[in-house]
Amino acid sequence: MNKYGIVITFILLGMGGWVLSAPTPYTEMGNRNQDDRRSDLFSKTGTNVAGYAQLRYSYTEDDPNVAATPANMELKKLCLNIAGTLQYDIGYRIEYDFKNSQLTDAMMQMKHLPYYDWTVTLGQFKLPFSDAGINLDTPYQDSIRGLMIYESVTPVFHDRDVGIMVEGDMLDKKGVYSIGIFNGEGPNANDTNDQKDFLIHFKVSPWKDENTSSLKPLEFGASFMKGVVSEINATGIDKADRYCYTMKYEIEKVVFTYENLYQNLDIDGTRDMMAKAWYLQAIYDWQLQFFNKMQSIQVFSRYEYYDPDSLTDDDQIHCTTLGTNWLVNNNLKIKINNNIYRETPKIKNDEVLVQLEIKF
Ligand SMILES: [Ca+2]
Ligand SMILES: [Ca+2]
Ligand SMILES: [Ca+2]
């Protein structure tokens, strides 16, 4: 199927979704940056069963000098979760991905601790490190693929881990902080050393309460994760410290996100190698009347720069993503992304991805 075939398929799928959808207006705007650890868990009482599926079609252009990537249709994820409250201030969430046969979330959370409005989370859950990582791989994220630094850097940039974390408000509720300790090995893995990774993250909107200020939508964030890969220097790598800086701003319904991510590897205690990435994303939420029903379309573009190794020349990759997300209703989203990769030497590897996301 060529690119035009994909676009036509996308439109037909959307029409099908529209016909099947309940005739209620779309109401789920602005959930892009929801932090499900602190809001969702206590929003419903009792035990709730839910899930989601992601079906993806991918097409990569063929290069005569590189092994071809076949066009592929794939069920990426099929997740079921159970979440609820054990009492008014203790919640839990367990999620299993049947497609990839693995536990994604298994956590318990306590809120309203004495003296401050703290939340303590324990178990296996998503790390609040970068804005992109918080949203990565969940349904209703903006882009189909996550950042290249999350997908290919070594050691892996885990978006989930096993540990314990405290979160709370700060600066008169203009900001939030998270402090946690983790194994550092990612989900469903035991620690391979005695050392624990330490994470500190905060974000703040200093002008949040100044309704007339043009700085009201400005948000800053920063994260630091001190990581230990191995206690034994002879293995080559012993530390992997990570940093992230975030800036967000919204103007006329366009949300701009700029992030810098770094991973500093201390190799044998003598040689530092830096992996780094930055990206700039702009996304516009567009509400329009379509067949007598309000529809939500998101149009976005993201430019990402990724250098996996500061000690190696010409290994940088630039990726431009152009995307359209059609939120057909509260439970169905159709996305089409065009990823344009520029690398040295140049190869033909641009891709078109179409993803159907269903929440149930
Ligand atoms: Ca460890
Ligand atoms: Ca480099
Ligand atoms: Ca290319």
GROMACS .gro file of C-alpha atoms and ligand atoms in nm:
model
  363
    1MET     CA    1   0.000   0.000   0.000
    2ASN     CA    2   0.139   0.343  -0.089
    3LYS     CA    3   0.100   0.658   0.119
    4TYR     CA    4  -0.227   0.756  -0.055
    5GLY     CA    5  -0.371   0.412   0.020
    6ILE     CA    6  -0.286   0.461   0.386
    7VAL     CA    7  -0.453   0.802   0.398
    8ILE     CA    8  -0.770   0.660   0.237
    9THR     CA    9  -0.769   0.368   0.484
   10PHE     CA   10  -0.730   0.617   0.769
   11ILE     CA   11  -1.032   0.817   0.649
   12LEU     CA   12  -1.244   0.503   0.603
   13LEU     CA   13  -1.153   0.375   0.949
   14GLY     CA   14  -1.250   0.711   1.093
   15MET     CA   15  -1.585   0.708   0.912
   16GLY     CA   16  -1.647   0.358   1.048
   17GLY     CA   17  -1.560   0.476   1.396
   18TRP     CA   18  -1.791   0.772   1.362
   19VAL     CA   19  -2.082   0.553   1.257
   20LEU     CA   20  -2.021   0.318   1.551
   21SER     CA   21  -1.967   0.591   1.805
   22ALA     CA   22  -2.223   0.700   2.059
   23PRO     CA   23  -2.382   1.037   1.974
   24THR     CA   24  -2.226   1.225   2.264
   25PRO     CA   25  -2.003   1.528   2.219
   26TYR     CA   26  -1.637   1.473   2.277
   27THR     CA   27  -1.548   1.581   2.628
   28GLU     CA   28  -1.200   1.455   2.690
   29MET     CA   29  -0.996   1.757   2.590
   30GLY     CA   30  -0.685   1.853   2.776
   31ASN     CA   31  -0.600   1.510   2.913
   32ARG     CA   32  -0.270   1.502   2.731
   33ASN     CA   33  -0.062   1.564   3.037
   34GLN     CA   34  -0.268   1.385   3.292
   35ASP     CA   35  -0.068   1.225   3.562
   36ASP     CA   36  -0.264   0.906   3.623
   37ARG     CA   37  -0.082   0.825   3.945
   38ARG     CA   38  -0.221   1.127   4.127
   39SER     CA   39  -0.562   1.187   3.970
   40ASP     CA   40  -0.721   0.875   3.824
   41LEU     CA   41  -0.675   0.633   4.106
   42PHE     CA   42  -0.904   0.806   4.354
   43SER     CA   43  -1.154   0.947   4.105
   44LYS     CA   44  -1.380   0.640   4.118
   45THR     CA   45  -1.492   0.425   4.408
   46GLY     CA   46  -1.501   0.046   4.420
   47THR     CA   47  -1.321  -0.183   4.178
   48ASN     CA   48  -1.296  -0.078   3.815
   49VAL     CA   49  -1.194  -0.295   3.522
   50ALA     CA   50  -1.077  -0.125   3.205
   51GLY     CA   51  -0.834  -0.179   2.922
   52TYR     CA   52  -0.702  -0.062   2.591
   53ALA     CA   53  -0.567  -0.198   2.265
   54GLN     CA   54  -0.332  -0.051   2.006
   55LEU     CA   55  -0.334  -0.179   1.648
   56ARG     CA   56  -0.057  -0.041   1.428
   57TYR     CA   57   0.019  -0.043   1.059
   58SER     CA   58   0.375   0.058   0.967
   59TYR     CA   59   0.529   0.126   0.630
   60THR     CA   60   0.903   0.204   0.589
   61GLU     CA   61   1.048   0.315   0.257
   62ASP     CA   62   1.292   0.070   0.101
   63ASP     CA   63   1.658   0.151   0.056
   64PRO     CA   64   1.860  -0.054  -0.198
   65ASN     CA   65   2.158  -0.071   0.042
   66VAL     CA   66   1.972  -0.174   0.358
   67ALA     CA   67   1.769  -0.485   0.441
   68ALA     CA   68   1.405  -0.402   0.373
   69THR     CA   69   1.158  -0.350   0.657
   70PRO     CA   70   0.834  -0.518   0.549
   71ALA     CA   71   0.512  -0.323   0.581
   72ASN     CA   72   0.350  -0.465   0.890
   73MET     CA   73   0.017  -0.480   1.068
   74GLU     CA   74   0.054  -0.556   1.436
   75LEU     CA   75  -0.134  -0.565   1.760
   76LYS     CA   76   0.110  -0.358   1.969
   77LYS     CA   77  -0.064  -0.378   2.304
   78LEU     CA   78  -0.366  -0.534   2.463
   79CYS     CA   79  -0.383  -0.425   2.825
   80LEU     CA   80  -0.635  -0.494   3.095
   81ASN     CA   81  -0.627  -0.317   3.427
   82ILE     CA   82  -0.800  -0.334   3.760
   83ALA     CA   83  -0.792  -0.024   3.974
   84GLY     CA   84  -0.974   0.087   4.281
   85THR     CA   85  -0.962   0.197   4.640
   86LEU     CA   86  -0.917  -0.027   4.942
   87GLN     CA   87  -1.031   0.258   5.163
   88TYR     CA   88  -1.082   0.629   5.088
   89ASP     CA   89  -0.707   0.703   5.101
   90ILE     CA   90  -0.550   0.378   4.972
   91GLY     CA   91  -0.572   0.298   4.605
   92TYR     CA   92  -0.421   0.035   4.377
   93ARG     CA   93  -0.377  -0.038   4.009
   94ILE     CA   94  -0.269  -0.358   3.836
   95GLU     CA   95  -0.227  -0.373   3.461
   96TYR     CA   96  -0.124  -0.664   3.240
   97ASP     CA   97  -0.028  -0.647   2.874
   98PHE     CA   98  -0.155  -0.970   2.711
   99LYS     CA   99   0.013  -0.897   2.377
  100ASN     CA  100   0.360  -0.867   2.531
  101SER     CA  101   0.289  -1.106   2.822
  102GLN     CA  102   0.406  -0.872   3.092
  103LEU     CA  103   0.292  -0.684   3.394
  104THR     CA  104   0.302  -0.311   3.325
  105ASP     CA  105   0.169  -0.159   3.649
  106ALA     CA  106   0.138  -0.310   3.995
  107MET     CA  107   0.116  -0.033   4.248
  108MET     CA  108  -0.043   0.081   4.567
  109GLN     CA  109  -0.085   0.443   4.663
  110MET     CA  110  -0.158   0.617   4.990
  111LYS     CA  111  -0.269   0.979   5.012
  112HIS     CA  112  -0.361   1.234   5.278
  113LEU     CA  113  -0.070   1.149   5.498
  114PRO     CA  114  -0.034   1.350   5.821
  115TYR     CA  115   0.073   1.716   5.810
  116TYR     CA  116   0.102   1.753   5.431
  117ASP     CA  117  -0.095   1.639   5.133
  118TRP     CA  118   0.159   1.379   5.037
  119THR     CA  119   0.108   1.077   4.820
  120VAL     CA  120   0.323   0.767   4.859
  121THR     CA  121   0.334   0.517   4.574
  122LEU     CA  122   0.492   0.173   4.594
  123GLY     CA  123   0.537  -0.108   4.345
  124GLN     CA  124   0.598  -0.098   3.972
  125PHE     CA  125   0.481   0.215   3.794
  126LYS     CA  126   0.563   0.489   3.546
  127LEU     CA  127   0.843   0.730   3.640
  128PRO     CA  128   0.781   1.105   3.629
  129PHE     CA  129   1.110   1.177   3.455
  130SER     CA  130   1.034   1.353   3.128
  131ASP     CA  131   0.709   1.483   2.989
  132ALA     CA  132   0.755   1.253   2.689
  133GLY     CA  133   0.822   0.954   2.917
  134ILE     CA  134   0.518   1.018   3.135
  135ASN     CA  135   0.299   0.989   2.826
  136LEU     CA  136   0.502   0.728   2.643
  137ASP     CA  137   0.315   0.416   2.536
  138THR     CA  138  -0.011   0.506   2.705
  139PRO     CA  139  -0.321   0.538   2.491
  140TYR     CA  140  -0.399   0.896   2.393
  141GLN     CA  141  -0.039   1.012   2.387
  142ASP     CA  142   0.036   1.255   2.104
  143SER     CA  143   0.277   1.063   1.882
  144ILE     CA  144   0.276   0.695   1.789
  145ARG     CA  145   0.648   0.646   1.848
  146GLY     CA  146   0.821   0.774   2.159
  147LEU     CA  147   1.148   0.961   2.152
  148MET     CA  148   1.446   0.789   1.991
  149ILE     CA  149   1.643   0.826   2.316
  150TYR     CA  150   1.378   0.616   2.494
  151GLU     CA  151   1.374   0.356   2.218
  152SER     CA  152   1.742   0.301   2.148
  153VAL     CA  153   1.990   0.437   2.404
  154THR     CA  154   2.208   0.195   2.606
  155PRO     CA  155   2.159   0.137   2.895
  156VAL     CA  156   1.785   0.156   2.836
  157PHE     CA  157   1.586   0.462   2.940
  158HIS     CA  158   1.316   0.279   3.137
  159ASP     CA  159   0.983   0.455   3.164
  160ARG     CA  160   0.875   0.218   3.443
  161ASP     CA  161   1.061   0.077   3.740
  162VAL     CA  162   1.011  -0.087   4.079
  163GLY     CA  163   1.041   0.136   4.381
  164ILE     CA  164   0.884   0.380   4.624
  165MET     CA  165   0.804   0.745   4.560
  166VAL     CA  166   0.669   1.044   4.749
  167GLU     CA  167   0.482   1.318   4.562
  168GLY     CA  168   0.320   1.637   4.672
  169ASP     CA  169   0.231   1.997   4.600
  170MET     CA  170   0.468   2.285   4.658
  171LEU     CA  171   0.477   2.665   4.624
  172ASP     CA  172   0.107   2.718   4.705
  173LYS     CA  173   0.002   2.445   4.461
  174LYS     CA  174   0.187   2.612   4.176
  175GLY     CA  175   0.414   2.312   4.152
  176VAL     CA  176   0.452   1.944   4.224
  177TYR     CA  177   0.751   1.739   4.329
  178SER     CA  178   0.834   1.368   4.322
  179ILE     CA  179   1.118   1.195   4.506
  180GLY     CA  180   1.176   0.824   4.474
  181ILE     CA  181   1.416   0.533   4.496
  182PHE     CA  182   1.410   0.250   4.244
  183ASN     CA  183   1.594  -0.071   4.153
  184GLY     CA  184   1.711   0.089   3.830
  185GLU     CA  185   1.655  -0.224   3.622
  186GLY     CA  186   1.319  -0.139   3.468
  187PRO     CA  187   0.990  -0.326   3.496
  188ASN     CA  188   0.966  -0.696   3.586
  189ALA     CA  189   1.335  -0.723   3.673
  190ASN     CA  190   1.527  -0.779   3.995
  191ASP     CA  191   1.813  -0.554   4.093
  192THR     CA  192   2.157  -0.673   3.983
  193ASN     CA  193   2.344  -0.472   4.248
  194ASP     CA  194   2.307  -0.331   4.598
  195GLN     CA  195   2.272   0.028   4.474
  196LYS     CA  196   1.939   0.200   4.425
  197ASP     CA  197   1.860   0.468   4.169
  198PHE     CA  198   1.745   0.800   4.307
  199LEU     CA  199   1.493   1.020   4.123
  200ILE     CA  200   1.394   1.380   4.188
  201HIS     CA  201   1.145   1.556   3.965
  202PHE     CA  202   0.950   1.879   3.988
  203LYS     CA  203   0.742   2.101   3.770
  204VAL     CA  204   0.612   2.447   3.842
  205SER     CA  205   0.385   2.708   3.681
  206PRO     CA  206   0.491   3.030   3.862
  207TRP     CA  207   0.216   3.249   3.707
  208LYS     CA  208  -0.061   2.991   3.731
  209ASP     CA  209  -0.291   3.212   3.942
  210GLU     CA  210  -0.239   3.534   3.742
  211ASN     CA  211  -0.533   3.509   3.507
  212THR     CA  212  -0.450   3.816   3.302
  213SER     CA  213  -0.081   3.738   3.259
  214SER     CA  214   0.048   3.608   2.929
  215LEU     CA  215   0.292   3.400   3.137
  216LYS     CA  216   0.005   3.208   3.303
  217PRO     CA  217   0.045   2.896   3.082
  218LEU     CA  218   0.422   2.876   3.123
  219GLU     CA  219   0.547   2.560   3.296
  220PHE     CA  220   0.900   2.456   3.386
  221GLY     CA  221   1.013   2.109   3.483
  222ALA     CA  222   1.337   1.938   3.576
  223SER     CA  223   1.438   1.585   3.669
  224PHE     CA  224   1.751   1.414   3.786
  225MET     CA  225   1.804   1.041   3.817
  226LYS     CA  226   2.119   0.904   3.971
  227GLY     CA  227   2.171   0.559   3.828
  228VAL     CA  228   2.407   0.273   3.899
  229VAL     CA  229   2.442   0.018   3.622
  230SER     CA  230   2.705  -0.201   3.782
  231GLU     CA  231   2.913  -0.188   4.097
  232ILE     CA  232   3.208  -0.351   3.923
  233ASN     CA  233   3.417  -0.118   3.710
  234ALA     CA  234   3.559  -0.405   3.506
  235THR     CA  235   3.226  -0.443   3.326
  236GLY     CA  236   3.294  -0.112   3.155
  237ILE     CA  237   3.003   0.102   3.266
  238ASP     CA  238   2.930   0.175   3.626
  239LYS     CA  239   2.708   0.483   3.639
  240ALA     CA  240   2.436   0.633   3.426
  241ASP     CA  241   2.310   0.968   3.552
  242ARG     CA  242   2.014   1.126   3.372
  243TYR     CA  243   1.889   1.480   3.349
  244CYS     CA  244   1.585   1.633   3.189
  245TYR     CA  245   1.468   1.994   3.151
  246THR     CA  246   1.122   2.081   3.027
  247MET     CA  247   0.946   2.399   2.919
  248LYS     CA  248   0.582   2.418   2.813
  249TYR     CA  249   0.372   2.704   2.691
  250GLU     CA  250   0.024   2.732   2.547
  251ILE     CA  251  -0.093   3.007   2.316
  252GLU     CA  252  -0.422   3.011   2.122
  253LYS     CA  253  -0.479   2.638   2.187
  254VAL     CA  254  -0.134   2.546   2.056
  255VAL     CA  255   0.076   2.370   2.321
  256PHE     CA  256   0.452   2.394   2.273
  257THR     CA  257   0.680   2.152   2.457
  258TYR     CA  258   1.056   2.175   2.460
  259GLU     CA  259   1.266   1.917   2.639
  260ASN     CA  260   1.632   1.834   2.682
  261LEU     CA  261   1.731   1.484   2.793
  262TYR     CA  262   2.080   1.362   2.881
  263GLN     CA  263   2.234   1.036   2.994
  264ASN     CA  264   2.588   1.057   3.121
  265LEU     CA  265   2.776   0.726   3.137
  266ASP     CA  266   3.083   0.696   3.351
  267ILE     CA  267   3.287   0.424   3.183
  268ASP     CA  268   3.550   0.262   3.406
  269GLY     CA  269   3.546   0.578   3.612
  270THR     CA  270   3.762   0.759   3.355
  271ARG     CA  271   3.577   0.832   3.035
  272ASP     CA  272   3.241   1.012   3.020
  273MET     CA  273   3.009   0.947   2.732
  274MET     CA  274   2.699   1.153   2.691
  275ALA     CA  275   2.384   1.054   2.508
  276LYS     CA  276   2.159   1.351   2.450
  277ALA     CA  277   1.835   1.447   2.286
  278TRP     CA  278   1.614   1.747   2.257
  279TYR     CA  279   1.282   1.800   2.092
  280LEU     CA  280   1.034   2.074   2.018
  281GLN     CA  281   0.672   1.985   1.971
  282ALA     CA  282   0.371   2.195   1.879
  283ILE     CA  283   0.022   2.051   1.898
  284TYR     CA  284  -0.310   2.210   1.812
  285ASP     CA  285  -0.645   2.080   1.933
  286TRP     CA  286  -0.908   2.150   1.676
  287GLN     CA  287  -1.278   2.110   1.754
  288LEU     CA  288  -1.504   2.096   1.456
  289GLN     CA  289  -1.860   2.013   1.369
  290PHE     CA  290  -1.859   1.705   1.150
  291PHE     CA  291  -2.176   1.516   1.049
  292ASN     CA  292  -2.367   1.703   1.324
  293LYS     CA  293  -2.123   1.587   1.589
  294MET     CA  294  -1.837   1.767   1.755
  295GLN     CA  295  -1.509   1.603   1.661
  296SER     CA  296  -1.165   1.663   1.798
  297ILE     CA  297  -0.865   1.657   1.569
  298GLN     CA  298  -0.512   1.713   1.693
  299VAL     CA  299  -0.250   1.824   1.446
  300PHE     CA  300   0.109   1.817   1.563
  301SER     CA  301   0.467   1.831   1.455
  302ARG     CA  302   0.776   1.735   1.650
  303TYR     CA  303   1.139   1.783   1.567
  304GLU     CA  304   1.380   1.560   1.762
  305TYR     CA  305   1.758   1.564   1.769
  306TYR     CA  306   1.929   1.256   1.912
  307ASP     CA  307   2.298   1.190   1.961
  308PRO     CA  308   2.349   0.842   2.113
  309ASP     CA  309   2.721   0.893   2.184
  310SER     CA  310   2.909   1.219   2.230
  311LEU     CA  311   3.242   1.042   2.162
  312THR     CA  312   3.139   0.924   1.814
  313ASP     CA  313   3.102   1.160   1.518
  314ASP     CA  314   2.823   1.150   1.261
  315ASP     CA  315   2.593   0.922   1.457
  316GLN     CA  316   2.330   1.189   1.523
  317ILE     CA  317   1.977   1.140   1.395
  318HIS     CA  318   1.723   1.413   1.324
  319CYS     CA  319   1.361   1.306   1.316
  320THR     CA  320   1.070   1.522   1.207
  321THR     CA  321   0.726   1.383   1.287
  322LEU     CA  322   0.410   1.516   1.128
  323GLY     CA  323   0.096   1.377   1.285
  324THR     CA  324  -0.280   1.391   1.288
  325ASN     CA  325  -0.487   1.236   1.567
  326TRP     CA  326  -0.858   1.194   1.526
  327LEU     CA  327  -1.038   1.149   1.857
  328VAL     CA  328  -1.351   0.990   1.716
  329ASN     CA  329  -1.511   0.952   2.058
  330ASN     CA  330  -1.406   0.892   2.418
  331ASN     CA  331  -1.299   0.537   2.336
  332LEU     CA  332  -1.157   0.550   1.987
  333LYS     CA  333  -0.862   0.739   1.847
  334ILE     CA  334  -0.703   0.710   1.504
  335LYS     CA  335  -0.356   0.845   1.443
  336ILE     CA  336  -0.140   0.886   1.139
  337ASN     CA  337   0.227   0.982   1.172
  338ASN     CA  338   0.491   1.048   0.912
  339ASN     CA  339   0.845   1.014   1.055
  340ILE     CA  340   1.124   1.163   0.845
  341TYR     CA  341   1.471   1.053   0.961
  342ARG     CA  342   1.791   1.232   0.858
  343GLU     CA  343   2.116   1.052   0.938
  344THR     CA  344   2.477   1.023   0.813
  345PRO     CA  345   2.523   0.866   0.564
  346LYS     CA  346   2.172   0.914   0.435
  347ILE     CA  347   1.947   0.612   0.397
  348LYS     CA  348   1.586   0.582   0.288
  349ASN     CA  349   1.405   0.495   0.610
  350ASP     CA  350   1.115   0.738   0.642
  351GLU     CA  351   0.804   0.574   0.775
  352VAL     CA  352   0.429   0.613   0.786
  353LEU     CA  353   0.251   0.474   1.090
  354VAL     CA  354  -0.124   0.440   1.136
  355GLN     CA  355  -0.252   0.343   1.477
  356LEU     CA  356  -0.597   0.263   1.604
  357GLU     CA  357  -0.642   0.296   1.979
  358ILE     CA  358  -0.943   0.160   2.160
  359LYS     CA  359  -1.021   0.210   2.527
  360PHE     CA  360  -1.276  -0.015   2.686
  361CA      CA  361   2.029  -0.094   4.129
  362CA      CA  362   2.780   1.171   1.843
  363CA      CA  363   1.673   0.880   0.638
   0.00000   0.00000   0.00000
